[in-house]
């Protein structure tokens, strides 16, 4: 993420005012409603928000996987100088798996149960290297399994996904995603289903691979702790909209948005007792069909009454709080700093 004033096509990845809405029988679901960010090669962006905030829909949108009749997509997605929202679906298909690849939350749904892990990595490779011989593709699959830390890869390559443990399946999916050296990797909750030790290993692996391959990485999570050490920049989403965006260090040291304060308060910390450390954000996520008026967070925000009624009537827009650091909140900046320093920081 850099200065959004720079033209979109000049960044490696640039998302501009992305909107993805779904026509459903219950009404229009505004899953993603005005998301913008930039990301360069070799950098990591963390997208953070509660369940239903539009994180997965954003990433599937970048991958071009929302081309159903019921999806309405607007805005721009620039990848290496090429705009994808208006692009030919065949072109996006070519890029998917090769230039951009995705790791899903649950490898069991992303991997086919009837094919061996090796067959699936081979297939992912040969789709984009049709001239590659089977033997060469198999060697490549074994290399990749080795690279992601699967023991005895030349033997495990012939196992089926169910013969792998959860952590190993996740590694295999990373191997499959990386087999074509993508320059953009999107990891959607890559560790949620795993226990804490394996989580840390997978995150280390993603970081090592990124350093080795210099790709741009988007890590999606509901847990700020996951991206604390990994992300260069963080985008916080609430109800389909970005509410705060900035360098990770700034966001942790001087967060500007009351929702981010809530997320920080619910972040697991190794140095605290479980009881003490987990304070979830009070209330429930908003409906994306009848989105609350004004700031969508206002029904849950402890500070909404400090804005003279604006919180419930006027949509706050992202404004610059510090260089490259933006937040969407009606509270005056000085007031936010006071609240954070006096009330929030001492409890974190
Ligand atoms: N195809 C679809 N049709 C209608 N609504 C959808 C569709 N896909 C997603 N949604 C809705 O869009 C909203 C955002 O979904 P999304 O999957 O992006 O959330 P998320 O932030 O990834 O949450 P989680 O942390 O639970 O994975 C949800 O309310 C979801 O029900
Ligand atoms: S705009 Fe109002 S409701 Fe929204 S986060 Fe700021 S203070 Fe809270
Ligand atoms: Mg999701």
XYZ file of N, CA and C in Angstrom, residues 27-193:
501
model
N -32.862 -9.529 -0.979
C -32.452 -8.156 -1.300
C -31.000 -8.118 -1.744
N -30.511 -6.920 -1.984
C -29.146 -6.750 -2.459
C -28.168 -6.822 -1.287
N -27.232 -7.783 -1.360
C -26.228 -7.920 -0.303
C -24.985 -7.123 -0.716
N -24.682 -6.095 0.074
C -23.511 -5.259 -0.265
C -22.283 -5.809 0.444
N -21.754 -6.897 -0.102
C -20.659 -7.610 0.574
C -19.374 -6.811 0.601
N -19.079 -6.146 -0.506
C -17.889 -5.302 -0.581
C -18.350 -3.975 -1.154
N -18.043 -2.891 -0.450
C -18.672 -1.622 -0.799
C -17.673 -0.470 -0.741
N -16.795 -0.424 -1.738
C -15.870 0.711 -1.808
C -14.512 0.437 -1.196
N -13.905 -0.696 -1.573
C -12.581 -1.030 -1.032
C -11.483 -0.572 -1.996
N -10.470 0.118 -1.468
C -9.318 0.546 -2.268
C -8.034 0.256 -1.500
N -7.036 -0.233 -2.196
C -5.690 -0.342 -1.606
C -4.687 -0.590 -2.714
N -3.411 -0.407 -2.382
C -2.318 -0.715 -3.298
C -1.391 -1.693 -2.604
N -0.730 -2.511 -3.401
C 0.220 -3.471 -2.837
C 1.355 -3.667 -3.834
N 2.583 -3.671 -3.304
C 3.751 -3.841 -4.186
C 4.322 -5.246 -4.039
N 5.124 -5.640 -5.012
C 5.830 -6.925 -4.932
C 6.693 -6.968 -3.681
N 6.754 -8.132 -3.062
C 7.601 -8.291 -1.883
C 6.967 -7.770 -0.605
N 5.746 -7.216 -0.715
C 5.080 -6.672 0.473
C 3.863 -7.516 0.842
N 3.477 -7.395 2.105
C 2.327 -8.150 2.596
C 1.258 -7.202 3.126
N 0.044 -7.442 2.676
C -1.099 -6.678 3.184
C -1.964 -7.624 4.021
N -2.321 -7.213 5.219
C -3.266 -7.984 6.026
C -4.645 -7.358 5.895
N -5.655 -8.173 5.564
C -7.032 -7.676 5.568
C -7.717 -8.307 6.770
N -8.216 -7.443 7.656
C -8.710 -7.917 8.944
C -10.142 -7.457 9.159
N -10.950 -8.311 9.748
C -12.321 -7.928 10.093
C -13.052 -9.158 10.590
N -14.196 -8.913 11.234
C -14.978 -10.033 11.764
C -15.589 -10.856 10.637
N -16.210 -11.955 11.031
C -16.918 -12.798 10.087
C -17.983 -11.972 9.358
N -18.037 -12.117 8.044
C -19.057 -11.428 7.263
C -18.690 -10.004 6.866
N -17.423 -9.593 7.092
C -17.070 -8.206 6.760
C -16.701 -8.036 5.289
N -16.642 -9.128 4.537
C -16.391 -9.016 3.092
C -14.971 -9.362 2.678
N -14.219 -10.000 3.567
C -12.818 -10.307 3.283
C -12.692 -11.330 2.151
N -13.426 -12.438 2.292
C -13.311 -13.484 1.267
C -13.877 -13.018 -0.066
N -14.981 -12.278 -0.017
C -15.581 -11.794 -1.269
C -14.587 -10.874 -1.991
N -13.864 -10.051 -1.227
C -12.835 -9.193 -1.836
C -11.781 -10.048 -2.538
N -11.298 -11.097 -1.841
C -10.208 -11.873 -2.440
C -10.703 -12.698 -3.627
N -11.896 -13.254 -3.523
C -12.434 -13.993 -4.674
C -12.641 -13.047 -5.849
N -13.002 -11.808 -5.548
C -13.181 -10.793 -6.595
C -11.870 -10.531 -7.332
N -10.777 -10.413 -6.573
C -9.472 -10.178 -7.212
C -9.111 -11.371 -8.100
N -9.442 -12.564 -7.632
C -9.128 -13.776 -8.407
C -10.092 -13.981 -9.576
N -11.095 -13.115 -9.689
C -12.039 -13.232 -10.801
C -12.986 -14.401 -10.662
N -13.329 -14.727 -9.415
C -14.171 -15.911 -9.196
C -15.626 -15.565 -8.896
N -16.046 -14.334 -9.230
C -17.431 -13.933 -8.936
C -18.211 -13.654 -10.194
N -18.015 -14.445 -11.209
C -18.644 -14.069 -12.471
C -20.036 -14.672 -12.625
N -20.741 -14.877 -11.499
C -22.105 -15.406 -11.603
C -23.054 -14.266 -11.971
N -24.240 -14.638 -12.478
C -25.222 -13.629 -12.904
C -25.691 -12.772 -11.742
N -25.619 -13.327 -10.539
C -26.147 -12.617 -9.382
C -25.128 -11.667 -8.748
N -23.890 -11.726 -9.206
C -22.866 -10.842 -8.654
C -22.774 -9.582 -9.498
N -22.776 -8.430 -8.836
C -22.557 -7.164 -9.547
C -21.231 -6.597 -9.077
N -20.328 -6.440 -10.006
C -18.980 -5.989 -9.649
C -18.684 -4.648 -10.290
N -18.200 -3.722 -9.495
C -17.812 -2.420 -10.034
C -16.494 -2.004 -9.405
N -15.831 -1.044 -10.021
C -14.530 -0.586 -9.540
C -13.431 -1.105 -10.445
N -12.212 -0.993 -9.988
C -11.072 -1.413 -10.814
C -10.115 -2.271 -10.007
N -9.572 -3.288 -10.671
C -8.501 -4.097 -10.076
C -7.358 -4.103 -11.085
N -6.252 -3.468 -10.731
C -5.094 -3.416 -11.632
C -4.047 -4.387 -11.134
N -3.640 -5.314 -11.980
C -2.575 -6.248 -11.618
C -1.460 -6.077 -12.640
N -0.335 -5.605 -12.160
C 0.826 -5.424 -13.036
C 0.451 -4.641 -14.315
N -0.293 -3.570 -14.106
C -0.622 -2.697 -15.230
C -1.816 -3.127 -16.064
N -2.483 -4.213 -15.662
C -3.601 -4.730 -16.453
C -4.883 -4.670 -15.608
N -5.951 -4.110 -16.167
C -7.200 -3.981 -15.414
C -8.019 -5.266 -15.565
N -8.494 -5.816 -14.436
C -9.122 -7.134 -14.473
C -10.650 -7.146 -14.390
N -11.249 -6.094 -13.797
C -12.714 -6.129 -13.654
C -13.378 -6.144 -15.037
N -12.834 -5.339 -15.954
C -13.414 -5.267 -17.295
C -12.758 -6.226 -18.278
N -11.817 -7.049 -17.793
C -11.051 -7.902 -18.717
C -11.871 -9.103 -19.177
N -11.448 -9.689 -20.265
C -12.030 -10.908 -20.792
C -11.842 -12.044 -19.761
N -12.920 -12.769 -19.416
C -12.796 -13.843 -18.425
C -11.699 -14.858 -18.776
N -11.465 -15.085 -20.072
C -10.405 -16.021 -20.459
C -9.031 -15.510 -20.032
N -8.863 -14.212 -20.127
C -7.594 -13.609 -19.723
C -7.399 -13.764 -18.199
N -8.490 -13.538 -17.450
C -8.395 -13.658 -15.994
C -8.093 -15.115 -15.615
N -8.694 -16.040 -16.358
C -8.444 -17.463 -16.101
C -6.970 -17.806 -16.323
N -6.393 -17.206 -17.371
C -4.965 -17.419 -17.640
C -4.088 -16.950 -16.488
N -4.491 -15.815 -15.903
C -3.682 -15.229 -14.831
C -3.848 -16.008 -13.526
N -5.042 -16.589 -13.351
C -5.357 -17.287 -12.104
C -4.573 -18.605 -12.035
N -3.871 -18.793 -10.934
C -3.073 -20.006 -10.809
C -1.661 -19.794 -11.309
N -1.475 -18.765 -12.134
C -0.134 -18.513 -12.651
C 0.424 -17.222 -12.058
N -0.185 -16.083 -12.418
C 0.292 -14.816 -11.872
C -0.263 -14.598 -10.466
N -1.515 -15.053 -10.256
C -2.108 -14.896 -8.920
C -2.680 -16.239 -8.460
N -2.435 -16.552 -7.191
C -2.919 -17.835 -6.670
C -3.466 -17.629 -5.269
N -4.283 -18.575 -4.845
C -4.969 -18.394 -3.567
C -4.863 -19.654 -2.699
N -4.694 -19.434 -1.414
C -4.743 -20.525 -0.439
C -6.036 -20.352 0.339
N -6.824 -21.387 0.407
C -8.128 -21.288 1.063
C -8.052 -21.757 2.511
N -9.066 -21.371 3.259
C -9.130 -21.692 4.680
C -9.133 -23.202 4.922
N -9.917 -23.909 4.131
C -10.081 -25.332 4.385
C -9.569 -26.139 3.183
N -8.367 -26.719 3.326
C -7.776 -27.423 2.187
C -8.635 -28.591 1.704
N -9.469 -29.149 2.589
C -10.275 -30.299 2.162
C -11.282 -29.905 1.098
N -11.801 -28.659 1.188
C -12.763 -28.252 0.162
C -12.039 -27.803 -1.101
N -10.777 -27.386 -0.957
C -10.053 -26.903 -2.137
C -9.330 -28.031 -2.860
N -9.101 -29.154 -2.173
C -8.418 -30.271 -2.824
C -9.419 -31.375 -3.121
N -9.204 -32.044 -4.231
C -10.129 -33.089 -4.637
C -9.820 -34.391 -3.893
N -10.859 -35.007 -3.246
C -10.565 -36.195 -2.433
C -10.133 -37.423 -3.247
N -10.496 -37.480 -4.551
C -10.233 -38.704 -5.318
C -8.912 -38.693 -6.068
N -8.191 -37.586 -6.000
C -6.886 -37.538 -6.666
C -5.786 -37.391 -5.628
N -4.638 -37.948 -5.913
C -3.541 -37.817 -4.958
C -3.084 -36.356 -4.929
N -2.401 -36.026 -3.839
C -1.867 -34.675 -3.683
C -0.969 -34.351 -4.874
N -0.134 -35.335 -5.252
C 0.795 -35.128 -6.366
C 0.071 -34.865 -7.674
N -0.974 -35.669 -7.951
C -1.725 -35.470 -9.203
C -2.277 -34.047 -9.271
N -2.722 -33.530 -8.116
C -3.340 -32.199 -8.131
C -2.306 -31.101 -8.335
N -1.118 -31.284 -7.769
C -0.070 -30.275 -7.981
C 0.411 -30.357 -9.438
N 0.537 -31.585 -9.939
C 0.943 -31.777 -11.336
C -0.051 -31.088 -12.274
N -1.339 -31.288 -11.985
C -2.385 -30.697 -12.814
C -2.294 -29.159 -12.784
N -2.128 -28.618 -11.562
C -2.026 -27.156 -11.429
C -0.841 -26.631 -12.245
N 0.227 -27.426 -12.303
C 1.419 -27.010 -13.061
C 1.169 -27.117 -14.563
N 0.576 -28.234 -14.979
C 0.459 -28.474 -16.427
C -0.592 -27.593 -17.104
N -1.583 -27.122 -16.319
C -2.563 -26.194 -16.892
C -1.837 -24.980 -17.484
N -0.791 -24.550 -16.786
C -0.081 -23.356 -17.240
C 1.230 -23.682 -17.962
N 1.594 -24.953 -17.978
C 2.784 -25.391 -18.723
C 2.392 -26.602 -19.552
N 1.533 -26.400 -20.556
C 0.990 -27.547 -21.293
C 2.077 -28.366 -21.992
N 3.209 -27.773 -22.260
C 4.255 -28.516 -22.959
C 5.094 -29.374 -22.013
N 4.888 -29.181 -20.668
C 5.710 -29.918 -19.703
C 5.366 -31.405 -19.719
N 6.391 -32.234 -19.692
C 6.185 -33.688 -19.636
C 5.707 -34.065 -18.229
N 4.942 -35.195 -18.154
C 4.410 -35.659 -16.852
C 5.524 -35.816 -15.820
N 6.624 -36.387 -16.289
C 7.735 -36.683 -15.383
C 8.301 -35.378 -14.783
N 8.459 -34.396 -15.646
C 8.989 -33.098 -15.219
C 8.035 -32.449 -14.200
N 6.723 -32.554 -14.481
C 5.730 -31.947 -13.589
C 5.734 -32.657 -12.235
N 5.926 -33.981 -12.266
C 5.971 -34.738 -11.014
C 7.199 -34.348 -10.195
N 8.315 -34.195 -10.858
C 9.530 -33.757 -10.169
C 9.294 -32.394 -9.523
N 8.626 -31.537 -10.252
C 8.313 -30.204 -9.743
C 7.396 -30.316 -8.508
N 6.416 -31.216 -8.552
C 5.492 -31.399 -7.425
C 6.257 -31.865 -6.189
N 7.177 -32.801 -6.384
C 7.966 -33.318 -5.252
C 8.842 -32.202 -4.672
N 9.438 -31.422 -5.573
C 10.252 -30.278 -5.145
C 9.439 -29.315 -4.282
N 8.219 -29.036 -4.745
C 7.376 -28.088 -4.020
C 6.974 -28.648 -2.653
N 6.630 -29.940 -2.605
C 6.259 -30.554 -1.317
C 7.440 -30.487 -0.355
N 8.616 -30.707 -0.897
C 9.828 -30.626 -0.086
C 9.992 -29.187 0.426
N 9.779 -28.236 -0.473
C 9.977 -26.825 -0.151
C 9.040 -26.349 0.968
N 7.843 -26.920 1.013
C 6.904 -26.485 2.063
C 6.997 -27.363 3.317
N 8.014 -28.217 3.348
C 8.284 -28.948 4.584
C 7.516 -30.245 4.775
N 7.121 -30.899 3.679
C 6.500 -32.223 3.808
C 7.629 -33.257 3.861
N 7.684 -34.062 4.927
C 8.752 -35.062 5.005
C 8.555 -36.165 3.951
N 9.622 -36.751 3.503
C 9.603 -37.809 2.483
C 8.688 -37.459 1.308
N 8.920 -36.331 0.671
C 8.000 -35.863 -0.378
C 7.872 -36.838 -1.551
N 8.945 -37.582 -1.859
C 8.870 -38.500 -3.001
C 7.914 -39.659 -2.722
N 7.631 -39.906 -1.448
C 6.673 -40.949 -1.105
C 5.286 -40.331 -0.878
N 5.257 -39.201 -0.143
C 3.963 -38.587 0.203
C 3.255 -37.990 -1.014
N 3.974 -37.795 -2.090
C 3.372 -37.230 -3.296
C 2.237 -38.116 -3.822
N 2.281 -39.414 -3.487
C 1.252 -40.327 -3.967
C 0.134 -40.558 -2.948
N 0.161 -39.821 -1.850
C -0.914 -39.925 -0.850
C -2.133 -39.123 -1.302
N -3.289 -39.518 -0.757
C -4.517 -38.746 -0.982
C -4.623 -37.681 0.124
N -5.372 -36.597 -0.141
C -5.446 -35.519 0.856
C -5.828 -36.025 2.258
N -6.731 -37.022 2.351
C -7.172 -37.456 3.687
C -6.069 -38.183 4.450
N -5.002 -38.575 3.745
C -3.892 -39.240 4.431
C -2.927 -38.225 5.060
N -3.162 -36.953 4.785
C -2.341 -35.886 5.362
C -3.021 -35.331 6.604
N -2.226 -34.855 7.560
C -2.807 -34.140 8.709
C -3.269 -32.762 8.231
N -4.038 -32.070 9.072
C -4.546 -30.743 8.693
C -3.423 -29.784 8.302
N -2.360 -29.766 9.097
C -1.237 -28.865 8.820
C -0.536 -29.238 7.526
N -0.418 -30.548 7.281
C 0.248 -30.994 6.053
C -0.598 -30.699 4.828
N -1.917 -30.819 4.980
C -2.798 -30.474 3.844
C -2.636 -28.998 3.494
N -2.549 -28.183 4.560
C -2.396 -26.743 4.315
C -1.066 -26.487 3.600
N -0.022 -27.205 4.005
C 1.272 -27.067 3.323
C 1.159 -27.513 1.871
N 0.428 -28.619 1.657
C 0.280 -29.115 0.281
C -0.464 -28.096 -0.574
N -1.454 -27.438 0.042
C -2.200 -26.435 -0.731
C -1.299 -25.236 -1.049
N -0.424 -24.907 -0.121
C 0.526 -23.822 -0.398
C 1.452 -24.244 -1.550
N 1.876 -25.514 -1.519
C 2.730 -26.017 -2.607
C 1.999 -25.903 -3.943
N 0.724 -26.258 -3.934
C -0.069 -26.208 -5.164
C -0.213 -24.756 -5.645
N -0.445 -23.849 -4.688
C -0.625 -22.437 -5.054
C 0.676 -21.846 -5.607
N 1.816 -22.348 -5.103
C 3.093 -21.731 -5.490
C 3.779 -22.425 -6.659
N 3.170 -23.500 -7.171
C 3.868 -24.326 -8.164
C 4.222 -23.534 -9.424
N 3.437 -22.499 -9.731
C 3.733 -21.701 -10.925
C 4.402 -20.364 -10.601
N 5.015 -20.265 -9.418
C 5.670 -19.015 -9.000
C 4.781 -17.791 -9.173
N 3.603 -17.748 -8.565
C 2.729 -16.586 -8.745
C 3.363 -15.333 -8.150
N 3.086 -14.185 -8.743
C 3.631 -12.962 -8.138
C 2.668 -12.365 -7.125
N 1.430 -12.873 -7.095
C 0.486 -12.457 -6.049
C -0.095 -13.709 -5.398
N 0.044 -13.775 -4.080
C -0.519 -14.908 -3.344
C -1.538 -14.373 -2.350
N -2.761 -14.918 -2.400
C -3.774 -14.517 -1.428
C -4.023 -15.703 -0.501
N -3.828 -15.488 0.792
C -4.048 -16.553 1.768
C -5.262 -16.169 2.607
N -6.366 -16.880 2.400
C -7.613 -16.550 3.092
C -7.737 -17.393 4.354
N -7.531 -16.784 5.500
C -7.568 -17.483 6.794
C -6.777 -18.781 6.705
N -5.488 -18.699 6.368
C -4.746 -19.931 6.094
C -4.507 -20.793 7.320
N -4.766 -20.270 8.502
C -4.399 -21.052 9.684
C -5.544 -21.261 10.665
N -6.737 -20.791 10.313
C -7.839 -20.814 11.286
C -8.150 -22.214 11.795
N -8.068 -23.218 10.896
C -8.475 -24.563 11.288
C -7.360 -25.319 12.006
